[in-house]
mmCIF file of C-alpha atoms and ligand atoms in Angstrom:
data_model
loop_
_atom_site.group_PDB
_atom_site.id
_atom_site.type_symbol
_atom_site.label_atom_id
_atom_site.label_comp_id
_atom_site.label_asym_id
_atom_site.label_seq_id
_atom_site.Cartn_x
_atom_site.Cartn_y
_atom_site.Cartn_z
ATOM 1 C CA UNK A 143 -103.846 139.656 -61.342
ATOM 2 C CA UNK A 144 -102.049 140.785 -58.183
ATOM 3 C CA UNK A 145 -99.490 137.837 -56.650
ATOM 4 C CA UNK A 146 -97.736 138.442 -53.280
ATOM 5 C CA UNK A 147 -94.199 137.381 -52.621
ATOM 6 C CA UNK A 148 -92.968 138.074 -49.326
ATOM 7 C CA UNK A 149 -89.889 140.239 -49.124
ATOM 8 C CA UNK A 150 -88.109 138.428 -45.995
ATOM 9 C CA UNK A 151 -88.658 135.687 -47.978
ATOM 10 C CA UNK A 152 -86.764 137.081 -50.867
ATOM 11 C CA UNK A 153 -83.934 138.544 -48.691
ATOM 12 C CA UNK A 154 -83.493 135.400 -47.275
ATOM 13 C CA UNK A 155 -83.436 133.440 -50.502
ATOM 14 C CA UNK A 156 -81.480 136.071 -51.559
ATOM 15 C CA UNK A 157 -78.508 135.493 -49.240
ATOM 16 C CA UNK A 158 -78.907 131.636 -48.832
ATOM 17 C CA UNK A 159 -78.112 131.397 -52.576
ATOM 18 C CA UNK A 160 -75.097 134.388 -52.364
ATOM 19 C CA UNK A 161 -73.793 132.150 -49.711
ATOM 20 C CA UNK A 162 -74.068 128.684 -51.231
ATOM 21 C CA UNK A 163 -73.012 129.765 -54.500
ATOM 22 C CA UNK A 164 -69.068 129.805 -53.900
ATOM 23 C CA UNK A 165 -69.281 125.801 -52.798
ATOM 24 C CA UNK A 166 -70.550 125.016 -56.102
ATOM 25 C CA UNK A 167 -69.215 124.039 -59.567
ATOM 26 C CA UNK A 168 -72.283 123.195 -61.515
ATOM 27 C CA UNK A 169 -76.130 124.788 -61.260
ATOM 28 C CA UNK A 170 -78.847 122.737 -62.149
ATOM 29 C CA UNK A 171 -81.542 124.876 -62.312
ATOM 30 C CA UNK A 172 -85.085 123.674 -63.410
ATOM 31 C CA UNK A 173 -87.970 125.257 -65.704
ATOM 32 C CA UNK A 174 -90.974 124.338 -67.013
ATOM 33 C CA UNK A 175 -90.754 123.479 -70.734
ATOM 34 C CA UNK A 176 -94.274 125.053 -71.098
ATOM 35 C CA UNK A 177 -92.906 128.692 -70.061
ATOM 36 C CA UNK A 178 -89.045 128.554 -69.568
ATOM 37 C CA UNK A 179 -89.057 131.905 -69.083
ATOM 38 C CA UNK A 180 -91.749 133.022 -66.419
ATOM 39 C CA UNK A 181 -90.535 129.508 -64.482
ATOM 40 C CA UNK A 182 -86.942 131.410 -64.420
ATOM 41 C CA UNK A 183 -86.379 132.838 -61.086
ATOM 42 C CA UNK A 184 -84.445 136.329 -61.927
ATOM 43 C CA UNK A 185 -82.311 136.575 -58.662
ATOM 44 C CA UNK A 186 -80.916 133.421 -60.081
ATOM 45 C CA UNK A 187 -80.166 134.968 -63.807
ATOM 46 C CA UNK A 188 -78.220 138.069 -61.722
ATOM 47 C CA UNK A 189 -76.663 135.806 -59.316
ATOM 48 C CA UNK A 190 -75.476 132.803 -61.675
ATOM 49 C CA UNK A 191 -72.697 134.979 -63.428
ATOM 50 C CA UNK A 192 -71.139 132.555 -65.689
ATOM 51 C CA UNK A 193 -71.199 129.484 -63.719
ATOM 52 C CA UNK A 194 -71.794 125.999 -65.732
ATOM 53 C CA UNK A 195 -75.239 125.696 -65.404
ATOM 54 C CA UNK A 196 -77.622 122.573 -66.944
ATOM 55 C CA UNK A 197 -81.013 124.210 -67.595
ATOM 56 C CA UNK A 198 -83.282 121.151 -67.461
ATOM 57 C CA UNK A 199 -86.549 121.539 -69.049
ATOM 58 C CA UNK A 200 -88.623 119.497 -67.264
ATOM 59 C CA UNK A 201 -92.899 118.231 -68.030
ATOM 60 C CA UNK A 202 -91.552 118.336 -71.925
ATOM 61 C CA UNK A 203 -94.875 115.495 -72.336
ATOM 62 C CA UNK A 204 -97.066 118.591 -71.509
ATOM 63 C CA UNK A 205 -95.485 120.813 -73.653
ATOM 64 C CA UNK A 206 -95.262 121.427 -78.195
ATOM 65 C CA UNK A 207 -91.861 119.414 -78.981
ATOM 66 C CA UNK A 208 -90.760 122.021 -81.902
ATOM 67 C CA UNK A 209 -90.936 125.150 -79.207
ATOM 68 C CA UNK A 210 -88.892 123.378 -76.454
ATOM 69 C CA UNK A 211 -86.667 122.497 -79.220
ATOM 70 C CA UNK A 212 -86.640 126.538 -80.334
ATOM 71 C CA UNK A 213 -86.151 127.023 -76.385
ATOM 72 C CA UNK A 214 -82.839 124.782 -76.304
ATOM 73 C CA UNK A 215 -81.523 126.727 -78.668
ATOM 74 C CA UNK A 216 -82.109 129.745 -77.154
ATOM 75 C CA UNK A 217 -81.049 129.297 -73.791
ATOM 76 C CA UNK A 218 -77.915 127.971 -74.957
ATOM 77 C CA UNK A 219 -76.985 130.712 -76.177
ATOM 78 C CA UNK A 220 -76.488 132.263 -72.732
ATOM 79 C CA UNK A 221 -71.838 131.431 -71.782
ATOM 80 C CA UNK A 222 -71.813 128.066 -70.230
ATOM 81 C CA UNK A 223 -74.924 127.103 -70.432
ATOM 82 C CA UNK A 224 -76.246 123.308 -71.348
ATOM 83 C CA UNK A 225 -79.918 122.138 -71.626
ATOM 84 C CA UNK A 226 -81.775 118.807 -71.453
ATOM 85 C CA UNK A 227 -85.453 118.467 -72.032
ATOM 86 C CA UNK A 228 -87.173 115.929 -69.740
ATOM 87 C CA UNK A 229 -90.104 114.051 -69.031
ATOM 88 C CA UNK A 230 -90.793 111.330 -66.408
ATOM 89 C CA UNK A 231 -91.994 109.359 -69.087
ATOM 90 C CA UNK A 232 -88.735 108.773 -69.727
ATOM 91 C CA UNK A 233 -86.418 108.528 -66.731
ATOM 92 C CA UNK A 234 -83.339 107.451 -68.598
ATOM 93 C CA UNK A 235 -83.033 111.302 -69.959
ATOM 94 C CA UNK A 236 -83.043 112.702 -66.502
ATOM 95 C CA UNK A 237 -80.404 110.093 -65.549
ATOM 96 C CA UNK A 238 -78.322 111.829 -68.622
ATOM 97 C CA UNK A 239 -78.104 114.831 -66.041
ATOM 98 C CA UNK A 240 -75.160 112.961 -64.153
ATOM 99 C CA UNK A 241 -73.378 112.630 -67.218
ATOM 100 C CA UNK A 242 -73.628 116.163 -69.179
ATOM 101 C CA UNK A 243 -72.483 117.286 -65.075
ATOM 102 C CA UNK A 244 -68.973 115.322 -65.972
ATOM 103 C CA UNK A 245 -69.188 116.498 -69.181
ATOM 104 C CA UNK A 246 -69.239 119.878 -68.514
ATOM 105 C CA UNK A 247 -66.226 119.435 -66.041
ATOM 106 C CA UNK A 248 -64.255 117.097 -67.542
ATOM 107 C CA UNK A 249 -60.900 118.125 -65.722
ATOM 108 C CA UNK A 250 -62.963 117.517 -62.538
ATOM 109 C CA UNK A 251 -64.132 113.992 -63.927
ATOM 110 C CA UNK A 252 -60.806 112.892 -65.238
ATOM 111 C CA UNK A 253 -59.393 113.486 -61.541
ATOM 112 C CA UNK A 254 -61.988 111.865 -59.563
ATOM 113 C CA UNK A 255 -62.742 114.764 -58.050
ATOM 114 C CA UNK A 256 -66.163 115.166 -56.532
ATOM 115 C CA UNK A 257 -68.312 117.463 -58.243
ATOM 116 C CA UNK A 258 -70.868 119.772 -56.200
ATOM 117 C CA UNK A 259 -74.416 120.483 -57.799
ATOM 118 C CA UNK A 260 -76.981 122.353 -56.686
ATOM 119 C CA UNK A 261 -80.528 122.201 -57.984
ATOM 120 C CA UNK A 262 -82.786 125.213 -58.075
ATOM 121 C CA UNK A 263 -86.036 126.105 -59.203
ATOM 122 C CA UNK A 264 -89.384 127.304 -58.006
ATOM 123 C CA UNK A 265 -91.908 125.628 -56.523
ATOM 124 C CA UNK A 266 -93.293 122.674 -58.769
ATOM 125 C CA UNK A 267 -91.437 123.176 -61.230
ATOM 126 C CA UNK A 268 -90.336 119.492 -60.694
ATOM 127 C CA UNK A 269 -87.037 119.655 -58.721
ATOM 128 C CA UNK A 270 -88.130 116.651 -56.463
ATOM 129 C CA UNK A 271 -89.291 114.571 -59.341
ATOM 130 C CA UNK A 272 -85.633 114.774 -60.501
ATOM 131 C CA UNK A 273 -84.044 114.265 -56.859
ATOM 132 C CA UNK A 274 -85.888 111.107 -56.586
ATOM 133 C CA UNK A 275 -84.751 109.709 -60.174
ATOM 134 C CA UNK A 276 -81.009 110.568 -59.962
ATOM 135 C CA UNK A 277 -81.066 109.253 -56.319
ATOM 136 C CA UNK A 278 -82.735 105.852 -57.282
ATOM 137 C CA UNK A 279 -84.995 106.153 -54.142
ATOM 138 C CA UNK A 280 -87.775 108.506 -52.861
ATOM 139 C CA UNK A 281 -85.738 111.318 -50.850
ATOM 140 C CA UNK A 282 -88.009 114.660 -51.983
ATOM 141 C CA UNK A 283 -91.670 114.554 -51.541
ATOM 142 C CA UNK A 284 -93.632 115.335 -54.776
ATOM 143 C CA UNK A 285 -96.976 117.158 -54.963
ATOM 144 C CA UNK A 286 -98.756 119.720 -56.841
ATOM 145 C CA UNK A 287 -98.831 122.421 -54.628
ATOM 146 C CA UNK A 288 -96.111 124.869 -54.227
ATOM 147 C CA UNK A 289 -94.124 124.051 -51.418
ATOM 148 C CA UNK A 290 -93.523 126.867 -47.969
ATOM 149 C CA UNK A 291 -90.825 126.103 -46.258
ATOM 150 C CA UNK A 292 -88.118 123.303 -46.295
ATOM 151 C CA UNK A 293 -84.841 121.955 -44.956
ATOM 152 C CA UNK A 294 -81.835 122.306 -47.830
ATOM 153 C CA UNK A 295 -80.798 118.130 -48.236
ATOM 154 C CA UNK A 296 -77.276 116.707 -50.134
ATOM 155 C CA UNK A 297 -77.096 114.005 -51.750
ATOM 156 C CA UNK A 298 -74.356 111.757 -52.772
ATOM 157 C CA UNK A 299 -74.913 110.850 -56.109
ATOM 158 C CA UNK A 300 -72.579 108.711 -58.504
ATOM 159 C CA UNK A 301 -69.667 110.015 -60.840
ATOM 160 C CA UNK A 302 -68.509 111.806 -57.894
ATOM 161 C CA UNK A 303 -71.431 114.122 -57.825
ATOM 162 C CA UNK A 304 -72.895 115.756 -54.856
ATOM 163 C CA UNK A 305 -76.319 117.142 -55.321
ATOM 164 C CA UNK A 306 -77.872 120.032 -52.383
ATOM 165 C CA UNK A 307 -81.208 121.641 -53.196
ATOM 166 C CA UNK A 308 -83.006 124.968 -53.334
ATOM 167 C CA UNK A 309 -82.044 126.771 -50.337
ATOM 168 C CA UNK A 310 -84.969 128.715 -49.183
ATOM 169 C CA UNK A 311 -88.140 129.033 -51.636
ATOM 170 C CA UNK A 312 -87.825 130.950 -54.865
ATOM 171 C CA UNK A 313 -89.749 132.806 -56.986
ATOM 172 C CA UNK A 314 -91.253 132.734 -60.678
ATOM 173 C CA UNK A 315 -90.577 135.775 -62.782
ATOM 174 C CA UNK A 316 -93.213 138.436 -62.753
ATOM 175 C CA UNK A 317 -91.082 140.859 -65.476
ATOM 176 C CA UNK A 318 -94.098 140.806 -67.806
ATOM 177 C CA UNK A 319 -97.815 140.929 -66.780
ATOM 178 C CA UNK A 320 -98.396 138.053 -68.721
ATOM 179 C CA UNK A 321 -96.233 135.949 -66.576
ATOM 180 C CA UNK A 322 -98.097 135.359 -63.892
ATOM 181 C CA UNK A 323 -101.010 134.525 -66.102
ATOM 182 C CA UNK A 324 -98.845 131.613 -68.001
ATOM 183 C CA UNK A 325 -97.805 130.218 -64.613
ATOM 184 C CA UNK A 326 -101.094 129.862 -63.076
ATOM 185 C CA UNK A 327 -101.965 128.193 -66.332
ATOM 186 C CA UNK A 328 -99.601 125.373 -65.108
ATOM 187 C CA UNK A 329 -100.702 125.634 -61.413
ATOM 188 C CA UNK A 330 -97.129 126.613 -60.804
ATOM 189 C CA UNK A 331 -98.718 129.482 -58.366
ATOM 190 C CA UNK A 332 -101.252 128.476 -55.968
ATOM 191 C CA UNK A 333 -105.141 127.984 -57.022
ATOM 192 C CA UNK A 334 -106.589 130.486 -54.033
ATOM 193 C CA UNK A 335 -104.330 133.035 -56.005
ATOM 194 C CA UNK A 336 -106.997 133.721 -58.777
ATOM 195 C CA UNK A 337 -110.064 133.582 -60.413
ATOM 196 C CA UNK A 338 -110.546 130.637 -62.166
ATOM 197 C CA UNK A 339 -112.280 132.097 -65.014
ATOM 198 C CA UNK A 340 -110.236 135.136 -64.903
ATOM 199 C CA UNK A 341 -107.227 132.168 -65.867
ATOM 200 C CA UNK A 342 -109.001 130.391 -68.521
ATOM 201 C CA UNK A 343 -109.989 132.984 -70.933
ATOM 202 C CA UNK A 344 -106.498 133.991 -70.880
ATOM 203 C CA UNK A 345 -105.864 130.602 -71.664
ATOM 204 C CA UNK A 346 -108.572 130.364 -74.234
ATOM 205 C CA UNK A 347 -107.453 133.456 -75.958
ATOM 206 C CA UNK A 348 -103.944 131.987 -76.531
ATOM 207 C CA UNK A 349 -105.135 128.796 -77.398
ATOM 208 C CA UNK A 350 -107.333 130.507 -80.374
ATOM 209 C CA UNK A 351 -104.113 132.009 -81.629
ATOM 210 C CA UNK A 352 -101.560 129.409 -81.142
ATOM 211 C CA UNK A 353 -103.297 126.287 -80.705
ATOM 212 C CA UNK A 354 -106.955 126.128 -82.333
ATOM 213 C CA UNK A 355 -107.425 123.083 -83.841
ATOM 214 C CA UNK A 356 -106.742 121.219 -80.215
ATOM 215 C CA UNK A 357 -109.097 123.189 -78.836
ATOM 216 C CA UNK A 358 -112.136 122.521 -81.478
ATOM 217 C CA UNK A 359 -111.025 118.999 -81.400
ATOM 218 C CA UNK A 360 -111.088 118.517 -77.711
ATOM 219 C CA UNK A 361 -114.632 119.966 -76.703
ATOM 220 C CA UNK A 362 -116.008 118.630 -80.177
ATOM 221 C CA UNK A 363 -116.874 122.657 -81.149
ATOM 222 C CA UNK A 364 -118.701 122.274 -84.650
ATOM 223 C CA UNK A 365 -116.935 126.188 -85.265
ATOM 224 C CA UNK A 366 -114.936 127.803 -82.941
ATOM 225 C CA UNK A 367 -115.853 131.301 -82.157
ATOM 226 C CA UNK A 368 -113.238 133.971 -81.997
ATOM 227 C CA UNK A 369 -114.122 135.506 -78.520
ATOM 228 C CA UNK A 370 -112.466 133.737 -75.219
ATOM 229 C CA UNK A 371 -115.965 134.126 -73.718
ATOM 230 C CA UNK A 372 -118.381 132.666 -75.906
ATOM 231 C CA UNK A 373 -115.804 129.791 -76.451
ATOM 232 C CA UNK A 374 -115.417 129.029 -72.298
ATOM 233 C CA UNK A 375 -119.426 129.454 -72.812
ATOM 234 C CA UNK A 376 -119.753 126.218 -75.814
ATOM 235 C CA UNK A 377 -117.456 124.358 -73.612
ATOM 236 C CA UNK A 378 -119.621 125.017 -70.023
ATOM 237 C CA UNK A 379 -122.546 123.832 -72.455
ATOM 238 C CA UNK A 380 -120.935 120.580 -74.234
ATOM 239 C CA UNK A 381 -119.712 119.338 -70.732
ATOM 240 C CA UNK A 382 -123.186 120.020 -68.627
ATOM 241 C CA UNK A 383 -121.435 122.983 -65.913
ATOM 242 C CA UNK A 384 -124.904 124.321 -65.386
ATOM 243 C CA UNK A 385 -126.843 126.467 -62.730
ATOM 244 C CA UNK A 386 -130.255 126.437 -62.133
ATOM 245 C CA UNK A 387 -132.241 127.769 -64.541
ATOM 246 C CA UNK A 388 -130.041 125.850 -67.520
ATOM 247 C CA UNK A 389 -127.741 129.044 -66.886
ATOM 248 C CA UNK A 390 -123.510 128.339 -67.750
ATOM 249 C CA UNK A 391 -121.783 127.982 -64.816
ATOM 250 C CA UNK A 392 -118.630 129.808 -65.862
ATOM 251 C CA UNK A 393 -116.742 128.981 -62.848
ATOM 252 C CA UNK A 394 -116.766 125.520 -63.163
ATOM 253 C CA UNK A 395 -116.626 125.654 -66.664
ATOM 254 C CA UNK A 396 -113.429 127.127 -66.775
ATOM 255 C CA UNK A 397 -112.211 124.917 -63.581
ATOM 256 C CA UNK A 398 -112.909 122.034 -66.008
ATOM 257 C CA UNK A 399 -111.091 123.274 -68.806
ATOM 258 C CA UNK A 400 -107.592 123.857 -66.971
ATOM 259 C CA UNK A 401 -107.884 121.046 -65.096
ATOM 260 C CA UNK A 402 -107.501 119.088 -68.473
ATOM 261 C CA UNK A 403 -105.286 121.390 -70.188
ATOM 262 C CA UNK A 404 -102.916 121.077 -67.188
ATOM 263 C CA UNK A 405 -103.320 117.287 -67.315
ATOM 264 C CA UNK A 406 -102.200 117.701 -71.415
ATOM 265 C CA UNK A 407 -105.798 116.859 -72.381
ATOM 266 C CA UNK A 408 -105.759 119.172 -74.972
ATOM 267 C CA UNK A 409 -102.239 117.479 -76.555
ATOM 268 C CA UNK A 410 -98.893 119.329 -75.807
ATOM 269 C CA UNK A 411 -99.238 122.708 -75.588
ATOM 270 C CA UNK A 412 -96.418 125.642 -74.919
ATOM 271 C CA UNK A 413 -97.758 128.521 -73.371
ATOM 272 C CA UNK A 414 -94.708 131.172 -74.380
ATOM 273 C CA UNK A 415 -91.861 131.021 -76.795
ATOM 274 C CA UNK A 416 -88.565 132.961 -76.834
ATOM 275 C CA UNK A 417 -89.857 135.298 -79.905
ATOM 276 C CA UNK A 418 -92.908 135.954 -77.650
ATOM 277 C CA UNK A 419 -90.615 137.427 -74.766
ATOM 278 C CA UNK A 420 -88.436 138.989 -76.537
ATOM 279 C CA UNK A 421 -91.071 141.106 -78.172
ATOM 280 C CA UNK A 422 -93.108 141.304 -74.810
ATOM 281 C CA UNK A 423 -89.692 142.538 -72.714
ATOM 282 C CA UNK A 424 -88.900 145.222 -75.380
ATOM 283 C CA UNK A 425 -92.953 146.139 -75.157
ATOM 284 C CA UNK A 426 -92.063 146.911 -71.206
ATOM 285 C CA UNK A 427 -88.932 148.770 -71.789
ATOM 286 C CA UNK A 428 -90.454 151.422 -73.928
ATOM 287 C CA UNK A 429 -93.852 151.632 -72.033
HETATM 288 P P1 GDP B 126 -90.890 120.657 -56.951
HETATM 289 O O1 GDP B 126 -91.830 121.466 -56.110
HETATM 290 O O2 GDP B 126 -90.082 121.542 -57.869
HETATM 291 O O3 GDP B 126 -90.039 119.717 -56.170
HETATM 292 O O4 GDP B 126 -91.807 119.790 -57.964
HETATM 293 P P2 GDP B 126 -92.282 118.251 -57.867
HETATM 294 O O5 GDP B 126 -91.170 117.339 -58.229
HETATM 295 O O6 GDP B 126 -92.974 118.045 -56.565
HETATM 296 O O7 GDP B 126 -93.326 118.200 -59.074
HETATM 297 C C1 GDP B 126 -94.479 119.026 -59.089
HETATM 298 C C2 GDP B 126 -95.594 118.303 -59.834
HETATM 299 O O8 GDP B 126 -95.241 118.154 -61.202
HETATM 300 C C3 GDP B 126 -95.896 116.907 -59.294
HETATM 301 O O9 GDP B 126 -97.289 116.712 -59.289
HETATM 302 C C4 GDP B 126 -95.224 116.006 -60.297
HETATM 303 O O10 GDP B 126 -95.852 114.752 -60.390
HETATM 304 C C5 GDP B 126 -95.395 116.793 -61.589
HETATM 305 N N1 GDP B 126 -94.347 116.460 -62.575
HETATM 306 C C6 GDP B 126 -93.008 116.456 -62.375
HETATM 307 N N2 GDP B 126 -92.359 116.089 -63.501
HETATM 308 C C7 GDP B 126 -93.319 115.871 -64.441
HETATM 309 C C8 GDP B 126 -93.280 115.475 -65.833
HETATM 310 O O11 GDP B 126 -92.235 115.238 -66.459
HETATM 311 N N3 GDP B 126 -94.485 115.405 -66.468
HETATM 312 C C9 GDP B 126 -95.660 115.670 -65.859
HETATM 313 N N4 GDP B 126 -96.781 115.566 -66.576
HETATM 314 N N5 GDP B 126 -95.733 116.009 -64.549
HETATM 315 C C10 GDP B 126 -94.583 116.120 -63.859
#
């Protein structure tokens, strides 16, 4: 799967974050507690140094609570580093944010001193959702699709905290092949980017690793058959995507599929974990 990103975008992203870095004391930056790591964007990993940083883990009711737990852990590990795991289901927890902020600066808190955030992430990852909770009111719009273009905002929060967002539009990583694949999974790249079916027997073929009784139980499949193919095939056939002829639409077959495995119709479901990447990263570095 080829993905474009444009490199005057990147340059510019580039030196909007160099600049804004120096005016801030605490990152917030946001990932997808499905794939923490292809949701990271890497210019961010160089550029963060060892800055306090809250790694929010956000759409944790879409994703397998023991492997965002493993991925706490994990990213922790990196120097100044804190995580939460969120959900809107539960806005309380992404109201903790404000406090781990003045926890992690508690000279900074004890003085009153105001305490300047910014929050970064890739496109809908869920960096608006958060705004919008921590601000009490509707300041970001939300959507589904990945955002183009928009103008950096600050926001006065309380506890002294000062919140600015994303400047300029950044992007996923793409280190491993298989990235790309896990984050149109989540829809966090565009639909027109790929072939639906393309998507969902990479999908399928995880899911009949990682995750098969969800899948057997979700499309009612009396025995689930080992090969991504035939499997998108029972499910085109159980749910009627037909063509003329009684022939499987495969196209809409697998359209139907992520749409509900997106929507966490097939239960909560992580689509990497940090033994995966490891393995997969030292896999690149010797090929
Ligand atoms: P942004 O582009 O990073 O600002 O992302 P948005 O805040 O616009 O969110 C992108 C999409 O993810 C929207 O459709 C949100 O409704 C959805 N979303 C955000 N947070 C959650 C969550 O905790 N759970 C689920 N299921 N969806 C979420």
């Amino acid at each position: 799967m080829q993905i474009q990103w444009y490199p005057g975008h990147m340059h510019k992203a580039n030196k909007e974050i160099k600049s804004s870095l120096p005016d801030v004391d605490l990152l917030i930056e946001v990932l997808d507690a499905r794939i923490p790591f292809s949701s990271q964007n890497p210019l961010l990993a160089k550029l963060r140094g060892d800055k306090p940083t809250i790694r929010v883990l956000t759409k944790t009711d879409l994703a397998d609570p023991a492997i965002t737990r493993l991925w706490q852990d994990f990213l922790e590990q990196e120097q100044a580093v804190k995580t939460l795991a969120v959900t809107t289901k539960h806005p309380d927890k992404i109201r903790q944010i404000l406090d781990l902020c003045a926890r992690m600066l508690p000279e900074k808190a004890a003085a009153n001193k105001v305490i300047r955030t910014m929050i970064v992430g890739i496109p809908n990852v869920g960096k608006s959702t958060i705004i919008n909770v921590l601000a009490g009111r509707i300041i970001a719009k939300t959507g589904n699709e990945p955002a183009v273009t928009k103008q950096q905002q600050r926001i006065n929060l309380k506890n002294n905290i000062v919140l600015s967002d994303t400047p300029g539009v950044l992007w996923p990583n793409l280190e491993s092949p298989y990235c790309g694949y896990r984050l149109a999974v989540t829809s966090a790249i565009k639909d027109t980017a790929f072939q639906y079916d393309d998507i969902a027997l990479f999908a399928l073929e995880y899911l009949l690793k990682n995750y098969p009784d969800q899948l057997q139980q979700r499309y009612q499949l009396p025995e689930l058959a080992r090969e991504p193919l035939t499997v998108l095939e029972a499910i085109g056939l159980k749910r009627g995507c037909l063509r003329a002829g009684r022939q499987i639409d495969l196209n809409k077959a697998a359209k139907l599929f992520l749409t509900e495995l997106r929507a966490g119709g097939l239960g909560s479901i992580s689509l990497e974990t940090p033994e995966m990447i490891v393995v997969e990263l030292m896999e690149l570095a010797t090929t």
